[in-house]
Coordinates of C-alpha atoms in Angstrom, one line a residue:
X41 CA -41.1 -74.8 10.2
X42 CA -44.2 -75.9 12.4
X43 CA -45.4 -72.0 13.4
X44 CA -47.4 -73.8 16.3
X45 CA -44.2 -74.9 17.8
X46 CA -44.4 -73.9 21.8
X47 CA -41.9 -73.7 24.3
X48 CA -42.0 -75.4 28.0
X49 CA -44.7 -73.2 29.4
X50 CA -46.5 -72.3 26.7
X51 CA -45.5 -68.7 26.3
X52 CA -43.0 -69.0 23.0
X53 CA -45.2 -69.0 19.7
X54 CA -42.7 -68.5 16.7
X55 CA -44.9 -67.4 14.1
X56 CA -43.9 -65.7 10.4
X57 CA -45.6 -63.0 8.7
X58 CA -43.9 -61.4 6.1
X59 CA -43.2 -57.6 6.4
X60 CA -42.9 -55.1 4.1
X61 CA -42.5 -51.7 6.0
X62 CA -42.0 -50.8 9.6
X63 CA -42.6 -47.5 10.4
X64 CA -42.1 -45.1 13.4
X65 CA -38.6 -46.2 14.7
X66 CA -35.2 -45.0 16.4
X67 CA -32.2 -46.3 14.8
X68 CA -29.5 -47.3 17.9
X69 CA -26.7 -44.9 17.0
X70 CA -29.4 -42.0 16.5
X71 CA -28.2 -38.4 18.3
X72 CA -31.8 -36.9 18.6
X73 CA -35.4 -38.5 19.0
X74 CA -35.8 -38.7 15.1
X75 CA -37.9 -41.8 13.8
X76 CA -37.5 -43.4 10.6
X77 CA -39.6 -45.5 8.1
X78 CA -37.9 -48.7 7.1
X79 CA -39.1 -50.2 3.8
X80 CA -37.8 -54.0 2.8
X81 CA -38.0 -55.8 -0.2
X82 CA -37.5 -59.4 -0.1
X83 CA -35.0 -60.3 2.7
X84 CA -33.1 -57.3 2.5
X85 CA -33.8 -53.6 4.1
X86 CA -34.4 -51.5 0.7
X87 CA -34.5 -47.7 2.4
X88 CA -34.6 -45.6 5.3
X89 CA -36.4 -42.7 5.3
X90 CA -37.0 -39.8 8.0
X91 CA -40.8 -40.8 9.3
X92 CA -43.8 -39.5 8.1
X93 CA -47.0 -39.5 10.7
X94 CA -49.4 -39.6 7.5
X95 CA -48.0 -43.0 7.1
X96 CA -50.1 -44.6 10.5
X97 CA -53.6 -45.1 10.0
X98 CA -56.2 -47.0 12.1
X99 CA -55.9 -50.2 10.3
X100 CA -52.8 -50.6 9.0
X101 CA -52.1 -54.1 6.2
X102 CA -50.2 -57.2 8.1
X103 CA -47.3 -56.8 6.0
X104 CA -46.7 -53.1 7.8
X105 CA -45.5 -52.9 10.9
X106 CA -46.0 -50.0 13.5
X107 CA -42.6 -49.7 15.7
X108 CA -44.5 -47.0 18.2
X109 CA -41.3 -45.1 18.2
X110 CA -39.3 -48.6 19.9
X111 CA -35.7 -49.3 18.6
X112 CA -34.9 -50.9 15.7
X113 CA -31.4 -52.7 16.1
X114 CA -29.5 -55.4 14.8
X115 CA -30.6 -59.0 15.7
X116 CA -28.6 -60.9 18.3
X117 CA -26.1 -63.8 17.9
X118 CA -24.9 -66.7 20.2
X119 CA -21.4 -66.8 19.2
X120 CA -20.7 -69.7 21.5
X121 CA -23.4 -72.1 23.1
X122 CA -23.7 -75.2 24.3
X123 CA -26.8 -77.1 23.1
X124 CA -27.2 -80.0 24.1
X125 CA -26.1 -79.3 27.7
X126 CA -28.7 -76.7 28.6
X127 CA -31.3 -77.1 31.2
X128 CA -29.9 -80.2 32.6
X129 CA -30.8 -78.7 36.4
X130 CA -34.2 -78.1 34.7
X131 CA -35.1 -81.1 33.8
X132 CA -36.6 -83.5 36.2
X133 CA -34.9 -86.7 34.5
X134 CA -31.5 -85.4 36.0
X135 CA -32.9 -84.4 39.2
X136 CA -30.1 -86.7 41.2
X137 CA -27.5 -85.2 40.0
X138 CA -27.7 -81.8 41.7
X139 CA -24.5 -79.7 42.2
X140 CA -22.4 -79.8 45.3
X141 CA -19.0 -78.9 44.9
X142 CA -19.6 -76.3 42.1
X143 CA -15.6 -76.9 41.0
X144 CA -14.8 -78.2 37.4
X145 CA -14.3 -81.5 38.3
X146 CA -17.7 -81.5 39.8
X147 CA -19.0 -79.9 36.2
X148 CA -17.3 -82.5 34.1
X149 CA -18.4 -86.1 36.3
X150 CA -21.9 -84.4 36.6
X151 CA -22.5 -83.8 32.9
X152 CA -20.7 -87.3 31.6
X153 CA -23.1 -88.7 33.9
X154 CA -25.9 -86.8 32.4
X155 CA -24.6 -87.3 29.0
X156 CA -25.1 -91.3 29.7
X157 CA -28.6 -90.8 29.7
X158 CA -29.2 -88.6 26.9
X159 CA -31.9 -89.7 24.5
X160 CA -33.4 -88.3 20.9
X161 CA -36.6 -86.9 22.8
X162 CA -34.9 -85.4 25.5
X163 CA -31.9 -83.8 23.5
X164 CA -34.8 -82.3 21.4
X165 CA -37.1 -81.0 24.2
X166 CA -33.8 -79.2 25.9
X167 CA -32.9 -78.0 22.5
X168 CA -36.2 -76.7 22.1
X169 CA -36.4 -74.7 25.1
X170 CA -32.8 -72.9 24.5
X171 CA -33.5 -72.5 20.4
X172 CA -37.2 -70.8 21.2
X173 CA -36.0 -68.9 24.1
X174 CA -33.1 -67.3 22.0
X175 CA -35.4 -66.7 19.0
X176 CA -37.7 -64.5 22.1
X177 CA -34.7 -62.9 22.9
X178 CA -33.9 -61.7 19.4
X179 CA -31.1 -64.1 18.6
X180 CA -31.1 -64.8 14.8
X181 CA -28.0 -66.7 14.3
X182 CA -26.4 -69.1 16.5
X183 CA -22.8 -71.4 17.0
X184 CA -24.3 -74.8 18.8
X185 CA -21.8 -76.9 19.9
X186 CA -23.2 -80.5 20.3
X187 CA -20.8 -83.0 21.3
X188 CA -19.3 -85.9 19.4
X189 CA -17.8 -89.1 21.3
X190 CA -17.8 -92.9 22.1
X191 CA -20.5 -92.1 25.2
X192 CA -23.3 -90.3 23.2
X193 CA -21.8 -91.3 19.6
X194 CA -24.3 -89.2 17.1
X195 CA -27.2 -88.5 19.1
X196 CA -26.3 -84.9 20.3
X197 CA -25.4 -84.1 16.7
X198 CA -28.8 -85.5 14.9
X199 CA -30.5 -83.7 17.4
X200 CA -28.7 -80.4 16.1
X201 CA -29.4 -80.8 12.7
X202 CA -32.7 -81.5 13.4
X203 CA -33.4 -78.0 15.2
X204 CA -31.2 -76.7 12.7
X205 CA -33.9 -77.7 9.7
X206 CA -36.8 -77.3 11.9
X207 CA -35.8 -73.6 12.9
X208 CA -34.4 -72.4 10.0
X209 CA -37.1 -69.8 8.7
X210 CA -36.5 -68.2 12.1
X211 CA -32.8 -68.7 13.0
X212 CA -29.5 -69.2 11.2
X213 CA -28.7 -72.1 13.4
X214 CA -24.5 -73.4 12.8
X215 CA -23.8 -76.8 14.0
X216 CA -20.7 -77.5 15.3
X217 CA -19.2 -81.1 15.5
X218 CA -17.1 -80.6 19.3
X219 CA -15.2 -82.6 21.2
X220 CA -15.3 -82.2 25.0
X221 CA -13.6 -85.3 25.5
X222 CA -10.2 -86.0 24.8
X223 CA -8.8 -87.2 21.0
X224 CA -5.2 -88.1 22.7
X225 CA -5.7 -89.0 25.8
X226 CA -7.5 -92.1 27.1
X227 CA -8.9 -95.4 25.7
X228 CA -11.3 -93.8 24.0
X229 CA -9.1 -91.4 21.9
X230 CA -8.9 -93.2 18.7
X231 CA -12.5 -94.1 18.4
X232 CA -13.2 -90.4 19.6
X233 CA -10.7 -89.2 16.6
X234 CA -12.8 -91.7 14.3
X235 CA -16.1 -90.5 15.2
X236 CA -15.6 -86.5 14.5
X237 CA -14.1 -87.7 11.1
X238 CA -17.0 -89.3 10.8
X239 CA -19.5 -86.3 11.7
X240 CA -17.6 -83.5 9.7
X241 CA -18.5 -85.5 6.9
X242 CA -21.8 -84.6 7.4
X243 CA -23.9 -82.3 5.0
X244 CA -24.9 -79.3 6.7
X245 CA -21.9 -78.9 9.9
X246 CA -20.9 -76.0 9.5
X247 CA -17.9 -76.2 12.2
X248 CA -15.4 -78.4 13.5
X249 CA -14.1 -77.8 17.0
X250 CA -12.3 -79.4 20.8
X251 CA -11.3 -78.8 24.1
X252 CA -7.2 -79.1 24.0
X253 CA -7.2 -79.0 27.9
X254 CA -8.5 -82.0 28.7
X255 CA -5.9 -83.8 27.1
X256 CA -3.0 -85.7 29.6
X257 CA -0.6 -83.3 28.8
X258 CA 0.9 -80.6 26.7
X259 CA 2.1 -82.6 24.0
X260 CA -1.4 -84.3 23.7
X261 CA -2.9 -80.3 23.7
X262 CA -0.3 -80.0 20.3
X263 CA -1.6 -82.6 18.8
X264 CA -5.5 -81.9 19.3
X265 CA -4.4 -78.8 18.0
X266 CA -2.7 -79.8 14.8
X267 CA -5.6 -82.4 14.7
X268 CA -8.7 -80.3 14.7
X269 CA -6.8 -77.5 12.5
X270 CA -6.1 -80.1 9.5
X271 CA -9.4 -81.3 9.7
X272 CA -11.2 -78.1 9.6
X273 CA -8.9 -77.2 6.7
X274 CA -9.3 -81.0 4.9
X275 CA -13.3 -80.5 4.8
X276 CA -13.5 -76.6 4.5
X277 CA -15.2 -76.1 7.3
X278 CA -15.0 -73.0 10.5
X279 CA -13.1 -73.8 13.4
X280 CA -13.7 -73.3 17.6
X281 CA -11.2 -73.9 20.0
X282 CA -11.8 -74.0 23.7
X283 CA -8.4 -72.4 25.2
X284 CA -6.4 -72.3 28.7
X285 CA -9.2 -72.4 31.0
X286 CA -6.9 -71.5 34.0
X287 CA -5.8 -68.8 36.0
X288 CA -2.0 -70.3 36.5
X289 CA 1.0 -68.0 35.2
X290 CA 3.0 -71.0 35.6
X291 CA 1.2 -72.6 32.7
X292 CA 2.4 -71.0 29.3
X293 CA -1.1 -70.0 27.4
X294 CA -1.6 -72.8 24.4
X295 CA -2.8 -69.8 22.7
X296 CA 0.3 -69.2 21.1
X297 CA 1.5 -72.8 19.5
X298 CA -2.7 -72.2 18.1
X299 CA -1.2 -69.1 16.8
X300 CA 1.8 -71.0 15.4
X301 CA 0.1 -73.6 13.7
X302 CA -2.2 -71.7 11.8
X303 CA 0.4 -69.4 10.2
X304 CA 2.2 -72.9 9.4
X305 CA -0.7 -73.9 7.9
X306 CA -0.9 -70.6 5.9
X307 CA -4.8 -71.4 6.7
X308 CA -5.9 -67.5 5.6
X309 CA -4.7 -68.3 2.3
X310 CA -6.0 -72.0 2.1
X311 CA -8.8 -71.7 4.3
X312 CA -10.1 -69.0 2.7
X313 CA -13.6 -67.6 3.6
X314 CA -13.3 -69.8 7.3
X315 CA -13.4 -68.2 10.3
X316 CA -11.5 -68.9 13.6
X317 CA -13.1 -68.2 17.3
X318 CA -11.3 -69.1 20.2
X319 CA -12.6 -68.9 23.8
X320 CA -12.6 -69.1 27.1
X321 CA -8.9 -68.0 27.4
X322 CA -8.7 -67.0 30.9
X323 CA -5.3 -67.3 31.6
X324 CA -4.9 -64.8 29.1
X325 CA -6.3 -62.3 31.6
X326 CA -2.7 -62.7 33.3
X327 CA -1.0 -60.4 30.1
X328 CA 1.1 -57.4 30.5
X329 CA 0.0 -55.0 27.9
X330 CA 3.5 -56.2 26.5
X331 CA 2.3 -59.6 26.2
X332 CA -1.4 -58.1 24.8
X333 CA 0.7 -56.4 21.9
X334 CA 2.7 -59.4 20.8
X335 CA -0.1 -61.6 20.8
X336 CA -1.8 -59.2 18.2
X337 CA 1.0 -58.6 16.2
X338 CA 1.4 -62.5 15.7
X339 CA -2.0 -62.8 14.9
X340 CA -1.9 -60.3 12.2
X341 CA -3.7 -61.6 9.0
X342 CA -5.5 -64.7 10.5
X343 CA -9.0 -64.3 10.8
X344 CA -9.2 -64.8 14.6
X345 CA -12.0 -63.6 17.6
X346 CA -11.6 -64.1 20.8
X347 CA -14.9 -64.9 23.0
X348 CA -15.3 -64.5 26.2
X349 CA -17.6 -66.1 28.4
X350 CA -18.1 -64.1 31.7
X351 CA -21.2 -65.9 33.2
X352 CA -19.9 -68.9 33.3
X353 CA -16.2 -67.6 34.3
X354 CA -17.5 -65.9 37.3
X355 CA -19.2 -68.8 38.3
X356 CA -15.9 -71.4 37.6
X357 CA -13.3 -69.3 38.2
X358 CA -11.1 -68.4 41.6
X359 CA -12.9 -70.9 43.5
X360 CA -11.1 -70.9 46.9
X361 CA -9.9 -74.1 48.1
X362 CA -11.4 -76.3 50.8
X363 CA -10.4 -75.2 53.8
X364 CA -9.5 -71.4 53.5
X365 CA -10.9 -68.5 54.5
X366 CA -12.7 -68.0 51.2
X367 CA -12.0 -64.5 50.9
X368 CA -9.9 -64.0 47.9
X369 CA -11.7 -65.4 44.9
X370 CA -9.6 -64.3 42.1
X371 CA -11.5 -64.0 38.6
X372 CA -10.7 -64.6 35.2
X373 CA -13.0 -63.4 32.2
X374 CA -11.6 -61.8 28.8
X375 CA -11.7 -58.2 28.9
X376 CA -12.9 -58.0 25.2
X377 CA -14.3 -54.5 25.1
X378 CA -10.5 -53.5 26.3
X379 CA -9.2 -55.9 23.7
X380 CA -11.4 -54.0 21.1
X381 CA -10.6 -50.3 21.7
X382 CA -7.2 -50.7 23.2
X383 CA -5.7 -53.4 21.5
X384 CA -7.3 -53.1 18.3
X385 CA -8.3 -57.4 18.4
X386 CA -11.5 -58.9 17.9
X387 CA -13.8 -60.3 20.2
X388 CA -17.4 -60.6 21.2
X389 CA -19.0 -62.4 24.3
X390 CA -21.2 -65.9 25.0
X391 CA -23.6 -67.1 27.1
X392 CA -22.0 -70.3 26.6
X393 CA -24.0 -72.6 29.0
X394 CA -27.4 -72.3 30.7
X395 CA -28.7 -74.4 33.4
X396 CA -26.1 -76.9 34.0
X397 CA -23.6 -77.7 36.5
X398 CA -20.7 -75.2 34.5
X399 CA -23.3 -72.4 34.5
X400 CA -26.0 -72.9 36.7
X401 CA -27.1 -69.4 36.4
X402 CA -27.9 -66.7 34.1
X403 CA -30.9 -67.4 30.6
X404 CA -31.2 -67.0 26.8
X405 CA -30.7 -63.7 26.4
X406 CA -27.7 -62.0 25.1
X407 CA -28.8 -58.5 26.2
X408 CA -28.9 -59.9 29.4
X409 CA -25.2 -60.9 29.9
X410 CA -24.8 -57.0 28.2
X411 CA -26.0 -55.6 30.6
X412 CA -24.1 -58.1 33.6
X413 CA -21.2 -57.1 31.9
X414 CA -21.5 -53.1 32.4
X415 CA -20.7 -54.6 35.7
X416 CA -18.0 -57.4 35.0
X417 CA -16.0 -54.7 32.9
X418 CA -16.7 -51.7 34.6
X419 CA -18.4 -50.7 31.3
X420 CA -20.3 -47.2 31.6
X421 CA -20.0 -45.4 29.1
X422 CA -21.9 -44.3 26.1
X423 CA -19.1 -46.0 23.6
X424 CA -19.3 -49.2 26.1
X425 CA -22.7 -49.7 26.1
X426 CA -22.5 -49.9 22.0
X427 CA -19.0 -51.9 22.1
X428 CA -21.5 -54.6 24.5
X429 CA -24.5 -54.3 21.9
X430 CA -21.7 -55.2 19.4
X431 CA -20.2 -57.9 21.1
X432 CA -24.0 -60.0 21.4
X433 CA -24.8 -58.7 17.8
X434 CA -22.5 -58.0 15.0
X435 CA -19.8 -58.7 16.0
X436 CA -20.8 -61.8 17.2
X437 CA -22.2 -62.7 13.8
X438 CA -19.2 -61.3 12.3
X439 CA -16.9 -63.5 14.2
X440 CA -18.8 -66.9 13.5
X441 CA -19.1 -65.7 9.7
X442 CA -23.0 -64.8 9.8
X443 CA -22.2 -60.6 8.6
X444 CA -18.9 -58.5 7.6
X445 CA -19.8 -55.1 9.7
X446 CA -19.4 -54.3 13.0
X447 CA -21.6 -51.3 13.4
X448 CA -24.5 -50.8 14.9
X449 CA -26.8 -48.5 12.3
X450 CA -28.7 -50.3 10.1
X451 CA -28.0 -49.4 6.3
X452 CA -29.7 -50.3 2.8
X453 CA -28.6 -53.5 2.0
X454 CA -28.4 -55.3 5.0
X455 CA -30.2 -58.4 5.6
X456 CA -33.7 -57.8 7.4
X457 CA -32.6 -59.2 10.7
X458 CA -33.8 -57.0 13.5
X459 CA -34.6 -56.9 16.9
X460 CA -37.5 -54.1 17.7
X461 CA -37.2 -53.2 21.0
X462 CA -40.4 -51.5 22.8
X463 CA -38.1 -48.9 25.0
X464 CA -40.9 -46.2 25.4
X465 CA -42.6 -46.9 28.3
X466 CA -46.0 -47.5 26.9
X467 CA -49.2 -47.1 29.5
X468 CA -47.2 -45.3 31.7
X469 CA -44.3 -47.3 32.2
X470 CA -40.4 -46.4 32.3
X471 CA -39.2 -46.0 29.0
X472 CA -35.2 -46.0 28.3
X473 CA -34.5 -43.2 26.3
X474 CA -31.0 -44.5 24.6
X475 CA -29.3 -47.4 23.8
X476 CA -27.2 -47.2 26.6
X477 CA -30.4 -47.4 28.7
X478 CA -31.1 -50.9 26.6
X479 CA -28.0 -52.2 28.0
X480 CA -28.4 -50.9 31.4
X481 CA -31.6 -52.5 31.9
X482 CA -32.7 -54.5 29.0
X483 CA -36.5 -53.9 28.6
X484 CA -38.4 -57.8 27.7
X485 CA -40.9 -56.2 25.3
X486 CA -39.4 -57.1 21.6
X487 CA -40.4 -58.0 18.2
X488 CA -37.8 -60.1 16.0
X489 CA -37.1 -59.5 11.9
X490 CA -35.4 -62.8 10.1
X491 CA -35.0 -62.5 6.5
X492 CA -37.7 -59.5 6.4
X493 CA -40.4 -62.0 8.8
X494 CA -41.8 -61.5 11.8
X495 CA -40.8 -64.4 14.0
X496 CA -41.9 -63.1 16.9
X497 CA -43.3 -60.5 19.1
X498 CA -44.1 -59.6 22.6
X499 CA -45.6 -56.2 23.4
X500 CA -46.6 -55.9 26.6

């Protein structure tokens, strides 16, 4: 990886010095001010141990790391994000194509439009900006989706893989093969069908996914279902569905013929270590608690999270129509910390898009959205703020296959990926005694830990 690699202004310098100890830190599920020493050996953490103050001295080797009491928590994870979509309102070569509408519709002619124009260089500078942004943030491991179809053929994907390699001492970067536009529906269909054949084959994409409700109609949905299912089963690979993004109880939720298929398919059996995340799914936030309990029990035994993408849901979602008052905007996002504790389900939460006309607002940083979504899901407590650190951390890496545990506290074992977060309100400053405090108001001051390196760091 090219260490001098900068982002747009400058600012993001991903770097990588191995480390051997850091010392002086709070663990995130710690119920006292106790700091600990944290000691790894190749990639992986090889103890804990209570601190001891002897340990700092004036000039302390490279390799050892002084946390000045910050917290040391698990890296973060963009379960679901769109790659080679970001920044388009950024960038000036799309500066005619600003939003107006701000409907779906709008979203969808905009970015085809956009997509028209997309070249290696500028697929690669966007890409940049998002991958060195996320790295800043403390993201580690990543789901891109980059999009596969007769309009930008291969281009979105190549530039994938190509951050993919270039960031990989720094980021577990997954590449999946999507497609936004229809594989039913259209002229374009077949040749769309040939060419995600076509990129699965690939060596390193990791994931296969589609959009089922862009298709005609229902019918078509079933059958970019049963498609994109067999293929992601024929070439052993994850799969990412992009469900019922609607707020109509007329329309029955495609999430259960999904459901249906897979248990058909017997895909836990012959799809063995592959993981399934479906998301969007905001008619699903039409259930009875009835409903809630029969969609778990049908799920039982298939590896299956549900992601929910509230940024760009608030944004799309309940849009009054033209001509109305405008005062009942009715929104949709997954409740996932109530489908985690109450319904006993697994999710975790995106940023999805960022800077484009489906999410204009909103950055990078997954802590961020955790902390918009103490708000969004009335989230308060000490148990919500770690179900959200969860939800942009380990469980999001568990649900994309990237880690196996859920919990927050680090243990022996576990792969060196860490986010140290500077929380103590050095020169003076407000410092945020807790976790829950983190997610509140996320502090910017953080040093990230992949494989046991130090990536990057901003102190001050």
């Amino acid at each position: 990886m090219d260490v001098s690699s900068t982002a747009m202004s400058g600012e993001i310098r991903i770097s990588r010095q191995k480390i051997n100890q850091i010392l002086n830190v709070k663990l995130p599920c710690g119920e006292d001010d106790r700091t600990w020493d944290i000691s790894i050996k190749d990639d992986t953490i090889a103890s804990i141990d209570p601190h001891r103050p002897e340990s700092i001295t004036p000039s302390l080797d490279p390799s050892i790391l002084d946390g000045h009491n910050a917290f040391l928590c698990p890296s973060l994870c963009h379960p679901h994000i769109h790659l080679d979509k970001c920044f388009l309102l950024s960038d000036p070569k799309y500066a005619d194509l600003p939003i107006q509408q701000g409907d779906f519709a709008e979203a969808l002619s905009l970015t085809s439009e956009a997509k028209s124009r997309f070249s290696p260089d500028d697929l690669l500078r966007r890409g940049r900006w998002l991958v060195e942004e996320s790295i800043a943030a403390g993201v580690t491991c990543m789901r891109a989706f980059v999009e596969v179809d007769a309009t930008v053929r291969f281009k979105c994907l190549n530039a994938g893989m190509t951050l993919k390699a270039q960031y990989r001492d720094a980021c577990d970067i997954q590449v999946c093969a999507f497609a936004q536009d229809p594989l039913f529906s259209g002229d374009g269909a077949v040749e769309g069908r040939r060419l995600m054949e076509e990129a699965v084959e690939r060596e390193g994409v990791d994931v296969v996914g589609s959009t089922p409700y862009v298709e005609a109609d229902e019918d078509k949905m079933r059958d970019n279902v049963d498609w994109i299912i067999d293929t992601a089963m024929r070439y052993s690979k994850h799969l990412d569905l992009h469900l019922d993004y609607h707020l109509d109880p007329s329309k029955e939720p495609m999430v259960s013929y999904v459901v249906e298929a897979l248990h058909k398919r017997d895909w836990t059996h012959k799809a063995r270590d592959k993981k399934i995340v479906i998301g969007h799914c905001t008619r699903l936030t039409l259930f009875t608690r009835k409903q809630w309990s029969d969609l778990r029990n049908r799920i039982q035994g298939l590896p299956i999270s549900f992601v929910g993408l509230p940024n760009s849901d608030l944004f799309m979602m309940g849009k009054p129509a033209q001509g109305e008052g405008g005062g009942e905007r009715v929104r949709g996002t997954l409740q996932i910390p109530q489908m985690i504790e109450e319904h006993h389900m697994q999710g975790t939460i995106g940023v999805n898009n960022v800077g484009n006309a489906f999410t204009p607002q909103g950055n990078c940083d997954p802590l961020s959205l955790a902390s918009i979504c103490v708000g969004v899901y009335q989230a308060g407590t000490k148990r919500d703020a770690e179900v959200l650190y969860e939800c942009v951390s380990t469980r999001a890496k568990a649900a994309v296959g990237c880690g196996e545990r859920f919990t927050l506290q680090l243990e022996v074992g576990d792969k060196a990926d860490a986010v140290l977060i500077q929380a103590n309100g050095n020169k003076g400053g407000r410092g945020r005694r807790t976790l829950q405090e983190i997610i509140d108001d996320p502090p910017k001051e953080r040093s990230i830990l992949h494989g046991g390196y130090l990536v990057y760091a901003k102190t001050e």
